[in-house]
């Protein structure tokens, strides 16, 4: 494919601002974006069933560094600053051949109930081995092995069951039996939260069979899981799962707790990426930031940022063990890692620390490895590391954190999303780059003004720096609007680290072309081109045997709090030797995040939300605490604006932020002031800028500002659900529209309860009438994300 053609294809995705796409993925999609999404959906959906089967049945893998597994104690979930933690480490899984896959497929459909399926699963994920112990028990208990095995063949079944609450409810009677039968179930519970379902199904072969017939539905749902936006689109079209009608008149719920029958569902994400594997005692992992040794200046910065007593979180301990190298030589191989852990668990530091240490060391030792034509291809900026993030807000916050960490070791960080303001004006790319460097470089060396070590930005901004402003515009549009494609400003030959933060978003169908284009261009610039097919369906296993593993000539880090099966499949296909590091709390809610479900009254929903806000603040006042800040997530931008207006009319000042908000165009995160965690050095860096802004304000404006109460409520869509580190006083997250899926729910809820702090997520649900089954299902799934037995409770308004 010609470069031009590939550019055209890339342009389709590039023309959508990432934050727009992200918003679309998880919230309301505009019609044009729906079209884009459904295109992607068509590409991906047909292969999903096959993919999931492969994931579940495949026998891939060896454990890399895994001593025999002591079963993780139930209460050993990690807490920041806590010592004893069990962790799970993964080694790459071996990819099966076509014949092997075909055999498995036949087994999974033809031999349901057979032990063989279990065996296949075991081969794939060592975790399953540990679950086998449970099989024996279950077998003897139930004689019903077939049931469980048939589930294994079909991930799908579980999902289809979710739709079918009636069945599950009727099966709940079996829970008692199960509990009494199985002392050993506790372990399984702690891993998955979901063995009970299988047991509960024992009574009902008929039910299960009928559920299997529902695979199609389930597949369509699952397909959406990775593709966020596509699923949402379907929901908006009201195809199948749109459970809650916009309004339903209900009498107010009496002020008492209602109890739904006890139920237990497995973690809704556990089948997306199964982390139960051999565990390694924390004794084998670093307990301090000093082992392996981290260079002094960097260590001091870490302590400045996190406090003198901070200990590595589980994912950081894994990263210290695997990624931090005390010394490296210029012949060391590059590595590929996945860092997967729950929200707010310190993934940013888990990749920034080893990266900064390595960059500084190679600078000091002169062991930098440049591409063959690096000297010829040098540009205004020639970074050695790139961090990609899906939104400008996250890019800026990550860049701010990186600056705090490099303060002592004197590297240079550039946030590409600073280019926001300039790129809207008609300035030349070189001026833009100069402005960026002037604005951003805190520690520029004399005479080497443009030296940059780390660039942080969205894929579209990074591509703009790589290829020149306007590169992605259609030639017709370039002519019509007199756009001159600018000169590339960023050389790629020196890049030795690429981090893809929120990797499941950046490898989803809407972003993957841009992401892979960047990876491919860097590889080429470093003298090791990798194949790049823009329209490749990443999640497909159709052509699996023909897939060529990709080996990038740089360290390649993927990170996210959610690893959907599409990303897991991508890693299997293209990066078979990538090492997966995951905390045992992956796909769970942060341990100190509480959940509360409140019922709509059936009246004015805005009034219900106002009521809950005032309840939160009344509780704060009773406790003598400062007023909590509340983050409210809606599904649609229009709803954000309407709710913002309604609350303002009721005297509740708020920030209503949508993808199109003007305040987002300022090139800074000031529109999130008061809500985001403030970092010391970032604050210092912006001090000058703030002072200037302040000078511009008239006295009248100042007075007016003082009169106004600082907003304690921010209303937004999933635009802000990814990666952003909100301040500890954002203790409440309100989810007022039914979450699209559990991935979205986890990220939204995870804006509170970060870094081991307290937090609460309040989910508004429908208590009675149409849609209440769906709400109960959500409730159970949320409970499963907390890894606990679920007994849905609802609080009504009081
Ligand atoms: N070892 C530690 N001890 C105490 N606090 C920490 C530690 N590591 C990180 N933190 C703090 O935890 C907060 C969350 O970190 P970070 O944003 O990196 O989480 P994350 O895992 O990337 O979250 P998300 O999945 O939402 O992106 C930050 O404020 C960070 O300063």
Short mmCIF file of N, CA, C and O and ligand atoms in Angstrom, two decimals, residues 80 289 306 310-313 316 341-349 401 502 561 677 679 723-725 750-751 754-755, ligand 1:
data_model
loop_
_atom_site.label_atom_id
_atom_site.label_comp_id
_atom_site.label_asym_id
_atom_site.label_seq_id
_atom_site.Cartn_x
_atom_site.Cartn_y
_atom_site.Cartn_z
N UNK A 80 -1.78 -0.11 49.08
CA UNK A 80 -0.59 0.72 48.97
C UNK A 80 0.02 0.86 50.34
O UNK A 80 -0.65 1.13 51.32
N UNK A 289 11.87 1.06 47.24
CA UNK A 289 12.30 1.63 45.96
C UNK A 289 13.82 1.54 45.79
O UNK A 289 14.35 1.92 44.76
N UNK A 306 5.94 11.10 46.55
CA UNK A 306 5.03 10.16 47.23
C UNK A 306 5.13 10.20 48.74
O UNK A 306 4.32 9.59 49.43
N UNK A 310 6.90 6.03 51.42
CA UNK A 310 6.16 5.29 50.39
C UNK A 310 6.88 3.99 50.04
O UNK A 310 8.11 3.94 49.94
N UNK A 311 6.11 2.97 49.91
CA UNK A 311 6.61 1.66 49.47
C UNK A 311 6.03 1.36 48.08
O UNK A 311 4.94 1.85 47.76
N UNK A 312 6.72 0.53 47.33
CA UNK A 312 6.18 0.22 45.99
C UNK A 312 4.83 -0.47 46.08
O UNK A 312 4.63 -1.32 46.95
N UNK A 313 3.94 -0.10 45.22
CA UNK A 313 2.68 -0.84 45.10
C UNK A 313 3.00 -2.15 44.38
O UNK A 313 4.10 -2.32 43.82
N UNK A 316 4.28 -1.74 40.96
CA UNK A 316 5.60 -1.10 40.97
C UNK A 316 6.67 -2.11 41.42
O UNK A 316 7.79 -2.08 40.91
N UNK A 341 -2.87 -3.38 36.20
CA UNK A 341 -3.32 -3.36 37.60
C UNK A 341 -4.48 -2.39 37.74
O UNK A 341 -4.72 -1.55 36.86
N UNK A 342 -5.18 -2.53 38.83
CA UNK A 342 -6.41 -1.76 39.04
C UNK A 342 -6.16 -0.25 39.00
O UNK A 342 -5.02 0.20 39.13
N UNK A 343 -7.22 0.49 38.89
CA UNK A 343 -7.10 1.96 38.81
C UNK A 343 -6.46 2.51 40.09
O UNK A 343 -6.67 1.97 41.18
N UNK A 344 -5.68 3.55 39.92
CA UNK A 344 -5.09 4.24 41.06
C UNK A 344 -4.01 3.46 41.79
O UNK A 344 -3.69 3.75 42.94
N UNK A 345 -3.43 2.47 41.12
CA UNK A 345 -2.45 1.61 41.80
C UNK A 345 -1.01 1.98 41.44
O UNK A 345 -0.09 1.23 41.76
N UNK A 346 -0.82 3.08 40.76
CA UNK A 346 0.54 3.57 40.54
C UNK A 346 1.22 3.04 39.29
O UNK A 346 2.45 2.91 39.24
N UNK A 347 0.45 2.82 38.23
CA UNK A 347 1.07 2.31 37.00
C UNK A 347 1.98 3.36 36.36
O UNK A 347 2.97 3.00 35.74
N UNK A 348 1.63 4.64 36.53
CA UNK A 348 2.45 5.67 35.88
C UNK A 348 3.89 5.59 36.38
O UNK A 348 4.84 5.59 35.59
N UNK A 349 4.04 5.51 37.69
CA UNK A 349 5.39 5.41 38.23
C UNK A 349 6.03 4.07 37.83
O UNK A 349 7.23 3.99 37.60
N UNK A 401 3.73 14.74 36.01
CA UNK A 401 4.31 13.76 36.94
C UNK A 401 5.75 13.43 36.52
O UNK A 401 6.66 13.36 37.35
N UNK A 502 -3.08 3.37 28.76
CA UNK A 502 -4.48 3.04 28.40
C UNK A 502 -4.46 2.25 27.09
O UNK A 502 -5.13 2.59 26.11
N UNK A 561 -5.66 -0.52 33.18
CA UNK A 561 -6.35 -1.15 34.32
C UNK A 561 -7.34 -2.21 33.83
O UNK A 561 -7.89 -2.94 34.62
N UNK A 677 -5.39 16.05 41.04
CA UNK A 677 -4.34 16.08 42.05
C UNK A 677 -3.27 17.09 41.61
O UNK A 677 -2.86 17.10 40.44
N UNK A 679 0.39 18.47 41.59
CA UNK A 679 1.77 18.01 41.84
C UNK A 679 2.65 19.22 42.01
O UNK A 679 2.49 20.22 41.33
N UNK A 723 -7.46 7.26 33.29
CA UNK A 723 -6.10 7.58 33.73
C UNK A 723 -5.95 8.79 34.63
O UNK A 723 -4.95 8.89 35.34
N UNK A 724 -6.90 9.72 34.59
CA UNK A 724 -6.68 10.97 35.32
C UNK A 724 -6.64 10.73 36.83
O UNK A 724 -7.47 10.00 37.37
N UNK A 725 -5.69 11.39 37.47
CA UNK A 725 -5.50 11.21 38.90
C UNK A 725 -6.20 12.36 39.61
O UNK A 725 -5.65 13.46 39.73
N UNK A 750 -13.07 4.30 39.30
CA UNK A 750 -11.67 4.37 39.75
C UNK A 750 -11.08 5.77 39.81
O UNK A 750 -9.93 5.94 40.16
N UNK A 751 -11.88 6.80 39.49
CA UNK A 751 -11.35 8.17 39.67
C UNK A 751 -11.35 8.54 41.14
O UNK A 751 -10.76 9.54 41.53
N UNK A 754 -8.32 6.36 45.07
CA UNK A 754 -7.00 6.15 44.45
C UNK A 754 -5.91 6.11 45.49
O UNK A 754 -6.03 6.69 46.57
N UNK A 755 -4.86 5.41 45.16
CA UNK A 755 -3.67 5.32 46.02
C UNK A 755 -4.06 4.93 47.45
O UNK A 755 -3.53 5.45 48.42
N1 LIG B 1 4.00 3.69 45.96
C1 LIG B 1 3.09 4.61 46.15
N2 LIG B 1 2.72 5.01 47.37
C2 LIG B 1 1.79 5.96 47.55
N3 LIG B 1 1.14 6.58 46.54
C3 LIG B 1 1.47 6.22 45.29
C4 LIG B 1 2.45 5.23 45.03
N4 LIG B 1 2.57 5.11 43.70
C5 LIG B 1 1.71 5.98 43.14
N5 LIG B 1 1.05 6.65 44.09
C6 LIG B 1 0.01 7.66 43.88
O1 LIG B 1 -1.13 6.96 43.45
C7 LIG B 1 -1.90 7.80 42.61
C8 LIG B 1 -2.37 7.02 41.41
O2 LIG B 1 -1.27 6.73 40.59
P1 LIG B 1 -1.45 6.53 39.03
O3 LIG B 1 -2.21 7.67 38.45
O4 LIG B 1 -0.14 6.23 38.45
O5 LIG B 1 -2.40 5.25 39.01
P2 LIG B 1 -2.78 4.35 37.78
O6 LIG B 1 -2.61 2.94 38.19
O7 LIG B 1 -2.07 4.79 36.56
O8 LIG B 1 -4.34 4.69 37.67
P3 LIG B 1 -5.30 4.60 36.38
O9 LIG B 1 -5.50 3.17 36.06
O10 LIG B 1 -6.54 5.28 36.84
O11 LIG B 1 -4.60 5.30 35.27
C9 LIG B 1 -1.03 8.98 42.26
O12 LIG B 1 -1.48 10.10 42.96
C10 LIG B 1 0.32 8.58 42.73
O13 LIG B 1 1.04 9.68 43.20
#
